[in-house]
mmCIF file of C-alpha atoms and ligand atoms in Angstrom:
data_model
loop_
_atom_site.group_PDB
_atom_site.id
_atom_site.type_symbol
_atom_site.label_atom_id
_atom_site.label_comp_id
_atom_site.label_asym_id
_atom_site.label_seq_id
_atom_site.Cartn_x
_atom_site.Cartn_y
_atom_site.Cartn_z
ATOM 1 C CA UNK A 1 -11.601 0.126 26.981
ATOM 2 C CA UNK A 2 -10.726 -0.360 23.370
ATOM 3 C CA UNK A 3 -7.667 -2.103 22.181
ATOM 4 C CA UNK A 4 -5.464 -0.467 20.043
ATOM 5 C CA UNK A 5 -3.800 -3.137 17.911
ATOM 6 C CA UNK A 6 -4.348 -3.170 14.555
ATOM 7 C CA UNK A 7 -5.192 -6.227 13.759
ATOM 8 C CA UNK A 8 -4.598 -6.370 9.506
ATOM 9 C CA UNK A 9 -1.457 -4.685 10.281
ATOM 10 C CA UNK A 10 2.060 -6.980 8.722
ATOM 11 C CA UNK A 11 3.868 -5.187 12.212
ATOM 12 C CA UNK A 12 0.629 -5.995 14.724
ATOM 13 C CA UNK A 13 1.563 -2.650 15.751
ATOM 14 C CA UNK A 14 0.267 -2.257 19.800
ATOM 15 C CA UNK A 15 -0.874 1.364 18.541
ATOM 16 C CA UNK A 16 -1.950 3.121 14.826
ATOM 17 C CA UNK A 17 0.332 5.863 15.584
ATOM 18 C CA UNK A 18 3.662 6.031 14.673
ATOM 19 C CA UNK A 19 6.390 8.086 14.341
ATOM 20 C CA UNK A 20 7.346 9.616 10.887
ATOM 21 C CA UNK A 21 11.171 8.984 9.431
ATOM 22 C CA UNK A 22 12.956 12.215 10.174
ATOM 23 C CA UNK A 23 11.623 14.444 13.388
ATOM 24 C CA UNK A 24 12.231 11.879 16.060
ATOM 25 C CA UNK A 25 15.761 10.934 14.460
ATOM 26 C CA UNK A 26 16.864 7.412 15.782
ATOM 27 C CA UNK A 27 14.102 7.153 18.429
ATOM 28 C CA UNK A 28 17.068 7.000 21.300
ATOM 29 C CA UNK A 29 16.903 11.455 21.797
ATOM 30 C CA UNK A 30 13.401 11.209 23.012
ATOM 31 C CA UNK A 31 12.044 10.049 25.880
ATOM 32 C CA UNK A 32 11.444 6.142 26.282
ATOM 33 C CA UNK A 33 8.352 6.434 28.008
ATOM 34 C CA UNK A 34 6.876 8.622 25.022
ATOM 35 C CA UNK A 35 8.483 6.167 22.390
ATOM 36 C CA UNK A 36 7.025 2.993 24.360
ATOM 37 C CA UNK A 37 3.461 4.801 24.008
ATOM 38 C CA UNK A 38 3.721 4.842 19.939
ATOM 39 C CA UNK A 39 3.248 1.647 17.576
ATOM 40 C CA UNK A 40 6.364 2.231 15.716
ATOM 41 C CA UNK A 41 9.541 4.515 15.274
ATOM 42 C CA UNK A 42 10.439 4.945 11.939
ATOM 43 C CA UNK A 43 14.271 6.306 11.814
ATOM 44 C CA UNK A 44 15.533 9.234 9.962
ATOM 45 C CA UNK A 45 16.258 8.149 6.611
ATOM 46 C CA UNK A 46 19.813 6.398 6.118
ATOM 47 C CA UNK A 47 21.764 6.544 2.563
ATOM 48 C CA UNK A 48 24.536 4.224 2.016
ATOM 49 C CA UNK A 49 27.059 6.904 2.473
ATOM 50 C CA UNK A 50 27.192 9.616 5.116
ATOM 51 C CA UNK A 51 25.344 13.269 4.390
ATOM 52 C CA UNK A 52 26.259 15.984 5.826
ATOM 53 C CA UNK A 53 22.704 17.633 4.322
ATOM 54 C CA UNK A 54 21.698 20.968 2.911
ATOM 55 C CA UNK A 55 23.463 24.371 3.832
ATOM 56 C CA UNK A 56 21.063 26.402 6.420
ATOM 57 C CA UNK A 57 18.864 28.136 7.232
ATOM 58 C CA UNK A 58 16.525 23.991 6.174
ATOM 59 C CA UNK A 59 13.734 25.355 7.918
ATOM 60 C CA UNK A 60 11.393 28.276 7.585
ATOM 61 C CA UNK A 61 8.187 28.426 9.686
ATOM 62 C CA UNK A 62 5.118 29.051 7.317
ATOM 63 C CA UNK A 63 1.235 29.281 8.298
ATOM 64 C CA UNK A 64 -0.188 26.019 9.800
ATOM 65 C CA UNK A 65 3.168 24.268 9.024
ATOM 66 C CA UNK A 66 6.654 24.484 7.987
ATOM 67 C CA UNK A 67 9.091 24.163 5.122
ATOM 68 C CA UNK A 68 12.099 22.347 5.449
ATOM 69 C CA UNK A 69 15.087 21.422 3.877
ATOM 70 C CA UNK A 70 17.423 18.847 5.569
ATOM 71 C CA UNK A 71 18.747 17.216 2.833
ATOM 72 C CA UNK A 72 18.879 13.378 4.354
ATOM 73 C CA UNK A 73 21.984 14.181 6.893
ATOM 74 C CA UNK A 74 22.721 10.727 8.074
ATOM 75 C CA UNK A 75 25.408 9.317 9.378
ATOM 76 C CA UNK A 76 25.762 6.619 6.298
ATOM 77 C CA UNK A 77 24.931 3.127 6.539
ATOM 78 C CA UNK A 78 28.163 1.683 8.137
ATOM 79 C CA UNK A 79 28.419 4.075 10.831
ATOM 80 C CA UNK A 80 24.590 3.699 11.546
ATOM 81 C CA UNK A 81 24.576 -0.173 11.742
ATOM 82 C CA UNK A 82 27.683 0.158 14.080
ATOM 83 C CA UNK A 83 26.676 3.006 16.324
ATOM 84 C CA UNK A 84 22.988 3.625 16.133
ATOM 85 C CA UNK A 85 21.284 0.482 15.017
ATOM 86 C CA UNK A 86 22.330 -1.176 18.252
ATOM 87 C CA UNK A 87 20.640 1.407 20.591
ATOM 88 C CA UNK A 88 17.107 1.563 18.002
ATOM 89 C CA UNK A 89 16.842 -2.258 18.864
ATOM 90 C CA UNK A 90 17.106 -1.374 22.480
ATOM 91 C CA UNK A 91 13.947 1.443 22.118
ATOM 92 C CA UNK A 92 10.921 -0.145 23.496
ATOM 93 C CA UNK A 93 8.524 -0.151 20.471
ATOM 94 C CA UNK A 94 9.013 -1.509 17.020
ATOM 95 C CA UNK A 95 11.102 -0.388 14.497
ATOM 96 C CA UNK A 96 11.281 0.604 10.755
ATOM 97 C CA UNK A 97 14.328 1.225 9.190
ATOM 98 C CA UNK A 98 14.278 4.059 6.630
ATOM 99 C CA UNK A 99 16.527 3.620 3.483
ATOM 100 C CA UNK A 100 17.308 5.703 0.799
ATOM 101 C CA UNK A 101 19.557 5.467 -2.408
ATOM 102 C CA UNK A 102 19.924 6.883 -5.681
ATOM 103 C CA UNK A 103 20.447 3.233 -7.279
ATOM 104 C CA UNK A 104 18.652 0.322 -6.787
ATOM 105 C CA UNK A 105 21.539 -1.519 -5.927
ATOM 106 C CA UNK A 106 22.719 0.449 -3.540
ATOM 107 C CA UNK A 107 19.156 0.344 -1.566
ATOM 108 C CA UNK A 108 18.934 -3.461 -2.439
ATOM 109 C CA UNK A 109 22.342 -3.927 -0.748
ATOM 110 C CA UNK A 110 21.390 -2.178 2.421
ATOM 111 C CA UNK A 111 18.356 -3.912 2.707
ATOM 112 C CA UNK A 112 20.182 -7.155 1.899
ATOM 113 C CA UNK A 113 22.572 -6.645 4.991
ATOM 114 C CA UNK A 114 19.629 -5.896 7.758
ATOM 115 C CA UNK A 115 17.997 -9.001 6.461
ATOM 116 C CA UNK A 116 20.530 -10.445 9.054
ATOM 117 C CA UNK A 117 18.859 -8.536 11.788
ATOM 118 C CA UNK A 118 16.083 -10.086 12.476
ATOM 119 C CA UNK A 119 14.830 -7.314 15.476
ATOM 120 C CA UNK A 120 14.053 -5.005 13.058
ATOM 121 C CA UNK A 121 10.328 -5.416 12.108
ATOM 122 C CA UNK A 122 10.213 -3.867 8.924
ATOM 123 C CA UNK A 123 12.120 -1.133 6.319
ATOM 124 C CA UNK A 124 10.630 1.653 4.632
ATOM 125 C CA UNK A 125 12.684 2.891 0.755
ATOM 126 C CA UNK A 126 11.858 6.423 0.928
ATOM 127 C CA UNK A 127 11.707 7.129 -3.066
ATOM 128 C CA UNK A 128 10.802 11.162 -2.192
ATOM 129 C CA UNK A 129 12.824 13.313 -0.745
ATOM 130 C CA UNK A 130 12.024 16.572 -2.133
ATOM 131 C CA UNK A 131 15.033 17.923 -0.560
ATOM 132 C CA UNK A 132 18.133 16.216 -2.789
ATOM 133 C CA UNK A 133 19.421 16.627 -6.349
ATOM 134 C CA UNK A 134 18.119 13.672 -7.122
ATOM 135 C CA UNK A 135 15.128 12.961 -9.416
ATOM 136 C CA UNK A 136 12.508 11.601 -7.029
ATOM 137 C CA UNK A 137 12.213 8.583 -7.906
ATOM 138 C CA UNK A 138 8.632 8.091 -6.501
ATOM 139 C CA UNK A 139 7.465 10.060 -9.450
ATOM 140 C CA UNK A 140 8.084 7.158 -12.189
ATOM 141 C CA UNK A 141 5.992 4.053 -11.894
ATOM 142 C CA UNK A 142 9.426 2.054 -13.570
ATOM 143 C CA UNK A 143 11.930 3.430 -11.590
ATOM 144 C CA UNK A 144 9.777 2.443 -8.388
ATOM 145 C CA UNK A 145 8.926 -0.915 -9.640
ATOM 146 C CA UNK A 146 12.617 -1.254 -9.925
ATOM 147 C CA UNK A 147 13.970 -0.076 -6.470
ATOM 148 C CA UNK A 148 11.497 -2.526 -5.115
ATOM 149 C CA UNK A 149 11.856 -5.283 -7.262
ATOM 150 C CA UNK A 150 15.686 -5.535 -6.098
ATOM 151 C CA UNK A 151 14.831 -4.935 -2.727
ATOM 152 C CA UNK A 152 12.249 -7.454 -1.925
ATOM 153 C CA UNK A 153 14.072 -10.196 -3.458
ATOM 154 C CA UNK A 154 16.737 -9.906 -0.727
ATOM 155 C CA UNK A 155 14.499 -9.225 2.822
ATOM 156 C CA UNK A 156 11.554 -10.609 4.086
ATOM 157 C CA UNK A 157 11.447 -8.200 6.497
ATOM 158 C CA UNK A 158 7.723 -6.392 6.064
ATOM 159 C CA UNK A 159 8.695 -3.412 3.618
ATOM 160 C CA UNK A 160 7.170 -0.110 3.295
ATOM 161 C CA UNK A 161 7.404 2.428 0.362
ATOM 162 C CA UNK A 162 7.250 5.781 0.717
ATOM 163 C CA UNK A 163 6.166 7.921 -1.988
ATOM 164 C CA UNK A 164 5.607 11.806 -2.379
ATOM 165 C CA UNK A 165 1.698 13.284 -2.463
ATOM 166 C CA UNK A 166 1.444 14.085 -6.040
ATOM 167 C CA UNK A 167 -1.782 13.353 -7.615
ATOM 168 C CA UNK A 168 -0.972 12.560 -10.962
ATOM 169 C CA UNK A 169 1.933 9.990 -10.618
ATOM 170 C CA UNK A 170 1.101 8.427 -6.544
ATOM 171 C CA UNK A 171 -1.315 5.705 -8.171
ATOM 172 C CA UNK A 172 0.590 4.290 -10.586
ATOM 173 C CA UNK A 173 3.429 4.521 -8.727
ATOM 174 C CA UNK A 174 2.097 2.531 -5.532
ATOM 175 C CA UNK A 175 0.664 0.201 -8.446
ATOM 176 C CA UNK A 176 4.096 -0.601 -9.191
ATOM 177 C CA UNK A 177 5.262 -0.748 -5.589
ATOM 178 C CA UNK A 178 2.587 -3.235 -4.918
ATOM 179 C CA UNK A 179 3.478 -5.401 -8.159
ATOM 180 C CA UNK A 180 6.765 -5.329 -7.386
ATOM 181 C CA UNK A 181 5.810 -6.534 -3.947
ATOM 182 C CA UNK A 182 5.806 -4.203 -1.165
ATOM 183 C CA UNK A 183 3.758 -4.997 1.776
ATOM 184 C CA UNK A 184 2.578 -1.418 2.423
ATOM 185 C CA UNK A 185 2.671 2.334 1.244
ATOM 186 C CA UNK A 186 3.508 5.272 3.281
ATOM 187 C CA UNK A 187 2.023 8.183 2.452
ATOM 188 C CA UNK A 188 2.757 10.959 1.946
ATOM 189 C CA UNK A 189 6.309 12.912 2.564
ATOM 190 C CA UNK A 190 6.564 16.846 2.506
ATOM 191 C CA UNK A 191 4.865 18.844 -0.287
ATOM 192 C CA UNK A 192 7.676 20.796 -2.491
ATOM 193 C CA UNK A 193 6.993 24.626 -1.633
ATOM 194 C CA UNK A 194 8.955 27.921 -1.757
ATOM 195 C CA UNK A 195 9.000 31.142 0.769
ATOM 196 C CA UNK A 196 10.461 34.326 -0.036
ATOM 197 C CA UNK A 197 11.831 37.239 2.411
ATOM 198 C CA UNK A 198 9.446 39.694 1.223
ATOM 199 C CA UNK A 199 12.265 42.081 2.395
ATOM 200 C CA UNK A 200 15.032 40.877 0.213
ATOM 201 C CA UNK A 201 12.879 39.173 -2.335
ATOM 202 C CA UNK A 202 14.980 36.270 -2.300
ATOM 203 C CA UNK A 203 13.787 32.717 -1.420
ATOM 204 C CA UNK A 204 14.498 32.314 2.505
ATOM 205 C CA UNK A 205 15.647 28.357 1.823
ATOM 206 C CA UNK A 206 19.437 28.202 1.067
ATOM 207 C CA UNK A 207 18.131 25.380 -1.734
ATOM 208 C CA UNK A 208 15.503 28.003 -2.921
ATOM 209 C CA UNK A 209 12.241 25.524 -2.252
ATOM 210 C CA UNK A 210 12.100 22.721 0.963
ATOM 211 C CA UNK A 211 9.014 20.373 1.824
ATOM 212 C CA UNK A 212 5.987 21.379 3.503
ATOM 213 C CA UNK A 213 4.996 19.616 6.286
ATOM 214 C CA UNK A 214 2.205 20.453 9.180
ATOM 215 C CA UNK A 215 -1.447 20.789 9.552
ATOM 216 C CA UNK A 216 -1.023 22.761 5.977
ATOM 217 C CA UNK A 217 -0.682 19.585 3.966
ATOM 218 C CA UNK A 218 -3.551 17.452 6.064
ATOM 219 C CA UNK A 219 -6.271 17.650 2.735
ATOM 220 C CA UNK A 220 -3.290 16.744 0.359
ATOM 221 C CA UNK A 221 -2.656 13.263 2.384
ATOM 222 C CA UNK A 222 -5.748 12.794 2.932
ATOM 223 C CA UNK A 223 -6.648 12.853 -0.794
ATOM 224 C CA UNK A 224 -3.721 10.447 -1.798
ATOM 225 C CA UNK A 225 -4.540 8.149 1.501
ATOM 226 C CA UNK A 226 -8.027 7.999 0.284
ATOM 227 C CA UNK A 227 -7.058 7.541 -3.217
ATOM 228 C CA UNK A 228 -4.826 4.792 -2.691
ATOM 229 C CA UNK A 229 -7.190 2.813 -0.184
ATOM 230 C CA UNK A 230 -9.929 3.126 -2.973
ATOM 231 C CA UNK A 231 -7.774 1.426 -5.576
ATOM 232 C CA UNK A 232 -5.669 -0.826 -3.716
ATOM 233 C CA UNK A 233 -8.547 -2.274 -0.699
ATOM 234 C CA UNK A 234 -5.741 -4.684 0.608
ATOM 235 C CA UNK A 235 -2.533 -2.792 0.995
ATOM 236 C CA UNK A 236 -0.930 -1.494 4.304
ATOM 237 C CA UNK A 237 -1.051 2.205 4.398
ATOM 238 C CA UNK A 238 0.679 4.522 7.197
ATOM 239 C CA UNK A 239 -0.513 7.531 6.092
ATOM 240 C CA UNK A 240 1.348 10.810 7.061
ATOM 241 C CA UNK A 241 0.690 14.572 7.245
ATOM 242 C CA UNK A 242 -0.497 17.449 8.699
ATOM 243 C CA UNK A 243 -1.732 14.550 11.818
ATOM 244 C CA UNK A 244 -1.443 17.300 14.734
ATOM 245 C CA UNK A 245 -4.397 16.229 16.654
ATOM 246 C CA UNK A 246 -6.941 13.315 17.702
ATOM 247 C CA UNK A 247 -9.290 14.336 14.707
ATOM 248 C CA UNK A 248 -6.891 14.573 12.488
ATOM 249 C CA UNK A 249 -5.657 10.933 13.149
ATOM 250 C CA UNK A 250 -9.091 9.658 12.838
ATOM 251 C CA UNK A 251 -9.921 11.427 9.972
ATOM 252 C CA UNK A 252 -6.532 9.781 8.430
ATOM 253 C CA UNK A 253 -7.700 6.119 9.801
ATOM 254 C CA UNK A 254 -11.582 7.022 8.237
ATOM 255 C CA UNK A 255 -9.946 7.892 4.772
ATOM 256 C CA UNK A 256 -8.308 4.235 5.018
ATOM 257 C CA UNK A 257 -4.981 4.265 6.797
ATOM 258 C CA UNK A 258 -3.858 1.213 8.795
ATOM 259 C CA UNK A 259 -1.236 3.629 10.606
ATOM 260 C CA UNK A 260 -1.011 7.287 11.319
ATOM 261 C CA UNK A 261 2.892 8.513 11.132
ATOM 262 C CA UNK A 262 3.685 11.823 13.188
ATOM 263 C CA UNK A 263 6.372 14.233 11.946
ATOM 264 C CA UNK A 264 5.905 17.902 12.224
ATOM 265 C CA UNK A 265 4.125 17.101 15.152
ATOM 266 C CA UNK A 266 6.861 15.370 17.208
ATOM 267 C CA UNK A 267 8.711 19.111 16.337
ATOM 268 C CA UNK A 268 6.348 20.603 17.886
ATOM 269 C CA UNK A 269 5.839 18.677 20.822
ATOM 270 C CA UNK A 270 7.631 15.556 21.607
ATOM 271 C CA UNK A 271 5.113 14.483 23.720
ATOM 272 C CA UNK A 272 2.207 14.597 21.211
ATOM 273 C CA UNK A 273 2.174 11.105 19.604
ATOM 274 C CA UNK A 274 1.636 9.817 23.504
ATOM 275 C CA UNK A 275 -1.319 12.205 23.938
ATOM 276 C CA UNK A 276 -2.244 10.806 20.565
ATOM 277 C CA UNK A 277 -2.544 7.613 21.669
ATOM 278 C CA UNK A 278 -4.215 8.119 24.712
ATOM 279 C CA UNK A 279 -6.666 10.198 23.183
ATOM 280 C CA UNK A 280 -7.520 7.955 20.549
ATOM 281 C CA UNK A 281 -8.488 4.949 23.083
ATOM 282 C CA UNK A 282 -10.554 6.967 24.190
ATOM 283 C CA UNK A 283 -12.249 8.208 21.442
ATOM 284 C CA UNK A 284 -13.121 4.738 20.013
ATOM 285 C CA UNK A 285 -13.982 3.746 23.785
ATOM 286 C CA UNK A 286 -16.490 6.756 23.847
ATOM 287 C CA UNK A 287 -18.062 5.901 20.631
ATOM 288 C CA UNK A 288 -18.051 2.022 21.282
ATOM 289 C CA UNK A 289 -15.686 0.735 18.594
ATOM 290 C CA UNK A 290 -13.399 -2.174 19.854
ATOM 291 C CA UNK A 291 -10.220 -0.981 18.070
ATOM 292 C CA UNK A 292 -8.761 1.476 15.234
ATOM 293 C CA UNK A 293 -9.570 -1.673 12.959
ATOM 294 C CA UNK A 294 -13.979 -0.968 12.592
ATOM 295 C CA UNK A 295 -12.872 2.872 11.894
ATOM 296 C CA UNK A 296 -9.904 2.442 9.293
ATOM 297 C CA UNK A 297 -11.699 3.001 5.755
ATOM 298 C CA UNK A 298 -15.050 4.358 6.915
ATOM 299 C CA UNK A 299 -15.021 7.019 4.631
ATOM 300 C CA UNK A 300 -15.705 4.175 2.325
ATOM 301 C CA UNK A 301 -18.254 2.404 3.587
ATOM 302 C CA UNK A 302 -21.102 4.839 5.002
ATOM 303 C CA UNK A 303 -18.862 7.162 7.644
ATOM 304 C CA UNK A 304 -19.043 5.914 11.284
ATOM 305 C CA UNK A 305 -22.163 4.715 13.295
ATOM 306 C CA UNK A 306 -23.097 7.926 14.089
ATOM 307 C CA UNK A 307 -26.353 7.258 16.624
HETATM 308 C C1 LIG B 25 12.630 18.014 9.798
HETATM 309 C C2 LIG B 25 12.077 16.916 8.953
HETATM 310 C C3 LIG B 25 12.896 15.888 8.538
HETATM 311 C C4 LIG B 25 12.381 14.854 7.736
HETATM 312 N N1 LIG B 25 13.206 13.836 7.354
HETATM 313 C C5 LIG B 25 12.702 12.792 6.646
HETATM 314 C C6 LIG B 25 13.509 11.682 6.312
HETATM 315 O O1 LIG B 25 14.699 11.596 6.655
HETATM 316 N N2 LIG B 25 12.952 10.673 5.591
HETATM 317 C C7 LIG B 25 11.636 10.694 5.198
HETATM 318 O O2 LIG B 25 11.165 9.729 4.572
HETATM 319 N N3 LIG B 25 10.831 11.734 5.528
HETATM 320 C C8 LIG B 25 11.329 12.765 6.225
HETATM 321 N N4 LIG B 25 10.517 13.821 6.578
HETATM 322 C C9 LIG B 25 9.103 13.810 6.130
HETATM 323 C C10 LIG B 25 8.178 13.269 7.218
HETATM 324 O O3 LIG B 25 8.470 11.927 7.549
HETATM 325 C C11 LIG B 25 6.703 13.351 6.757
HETATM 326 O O4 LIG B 25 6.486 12.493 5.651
HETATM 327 C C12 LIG B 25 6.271 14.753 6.343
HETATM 328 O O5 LIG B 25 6.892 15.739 7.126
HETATM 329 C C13 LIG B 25 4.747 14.924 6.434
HETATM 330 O O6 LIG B 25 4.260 14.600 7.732
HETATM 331 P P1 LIG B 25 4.045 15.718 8.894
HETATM 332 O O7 LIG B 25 3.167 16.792 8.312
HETATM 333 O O8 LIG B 25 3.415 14.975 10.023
HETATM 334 O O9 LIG B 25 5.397 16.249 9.228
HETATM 335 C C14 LIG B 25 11.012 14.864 7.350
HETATM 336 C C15 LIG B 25 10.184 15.901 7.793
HETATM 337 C C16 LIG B 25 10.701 16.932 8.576
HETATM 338 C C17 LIG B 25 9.790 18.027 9.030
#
């Protein structure tokens, strides 16, 4: 059988897949068995104060995906290293803590204070949330450069940047990620989109627009995934979106991902990054690759061995 470790991988995750900060929450609501079958959790994004998130209705089912609008409810940072942080070191896979901040200060100080921790194996600063007042910051190169800069020079915990899929800033923005040294890029979060009650004529969102997520926004992070593997050949990538089935995630490893992250997925069945898995060892078995490593960037380099 194949192995499934990625071997370039900063985590040496036992898996590619992963699951995606938000739908599986803190890990601890789903199943062990199907979180001990995945390479990483990723938790639900954490802000340095509590959230209590958007008004509903945050989530409207559209064709091949849906829109949502959560607004970051977290519990804050205090309350989650207390109560929740405890029982994500206990889940049976690794773990990638998701932070997020309006200032860089404020991230920099929460990733300061899990430097500590030494269980966690890695953090993610999730600059795009589409679903908060504030700018997103993963849109300016500077501002990104910035959040990073104060971030890395207080962990050396493996850290992650996530950034949204747009096409015109997500290059020079993961350039100054990278600079500013982040070990890896996650790409990409939910795609800013709008649905109106063609009854009513009224957006159906209580925030008027929410991010896509779902098979609907595969192509888009597949573009940026590709993108970004073209320019930057030696950065971590967990790319994300749209990932709903075994093609999918190879197609996402082929365009140059280390990592595939699951979120609308994990909505719609909890079991599906398990099956994933599975699937995908056998896939590589079938077609005689020794792990996800010989497949990750193929698109690149001639496509697969077809015989
Ligand atoms: C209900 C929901 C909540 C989410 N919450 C977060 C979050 O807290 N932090 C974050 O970085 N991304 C969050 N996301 C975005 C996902 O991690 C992912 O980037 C995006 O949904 C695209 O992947 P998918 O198509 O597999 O869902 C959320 C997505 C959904 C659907």
């Amino acid at each position: 059988m194949a192995a499934l470790s990625t071997r370039r991988f900063a985590l040496d995750l036992a898996t590619p897949i992963v699951l995606a900060s938000g739908p599986a929450g803190f890990g601890f609501e789903l199943d062990g068995s199907l979180v001990a079958a995945v390479g990483a959790l990723t938790t639900k994004t954490v802000t340095p104060e509590p959230r209590a998130g958007n008004p509903q209705p945050r989530l409207v089912d559209c064709p091949s995906g849906l829109l949502n609008s959560i607004g970051l409810e977290n519990p804050g940072f205090a309350a989650f290293v207390e109560e929740y942080l405890p029982r994500v070191l206990d889940l049976p896979t690794r773990r990638i803590i998701s932070l997020a901040a309006d200032r860089p200060d404020e991230i920099g100080r929460m990733v300061g204070l899990l430097e500590e921790i030494s269980e966690i194996d890695g953090v993610e600063l999730n600059l795009s949330c589409p679903n908060v007042d504030a700018v997103i910051i993963g849109t300016n190169p500077a501002l990104v450069g910035e959040f990073v800069r104060q971030s890395r020079a207080l962990t050396t915990h493996p850290m992650f940047v996530k950034l949204p899929g747009d096409s015109t800033t997500m290059i020079p923005a993961a350039a100054a990620a990278l600079n500013a040294g982040a070990d890896g890029l996650t790409l990409i979060n939910s795609v800013s989109g709008l649905r109106i009650d063609h009854r009513i004529g009224l957006p159906m969102l209580h925030r008027t627009t929410g991010g896509l997520c779902g098979p609907a926004i595969l192509p888009i992070a597949l573009a940026r995934v590709y993108e970004a593997r073209r320019a930057f050949p030696d950065a971590l990538i967990i790319g994300t979106g749209g990932v709903t089935d075994v093609e999918g995630a190879i197609e996402m490893l082929a365009a140059g991902a280390d990592a595939v992250g699951i979120g609308y997925g994990v909505m719609a069945d909890p079991s599906l990054p398990a099956r994933l898995t599975a699937e995908l060892e056998t896939w590589l078995t079938e077609h005689r690759y020794a792990s996800p490593a010989d497949i990750i960037g193929a698109a690149h380099r001639g496509g697969f061995d077809v015989p």
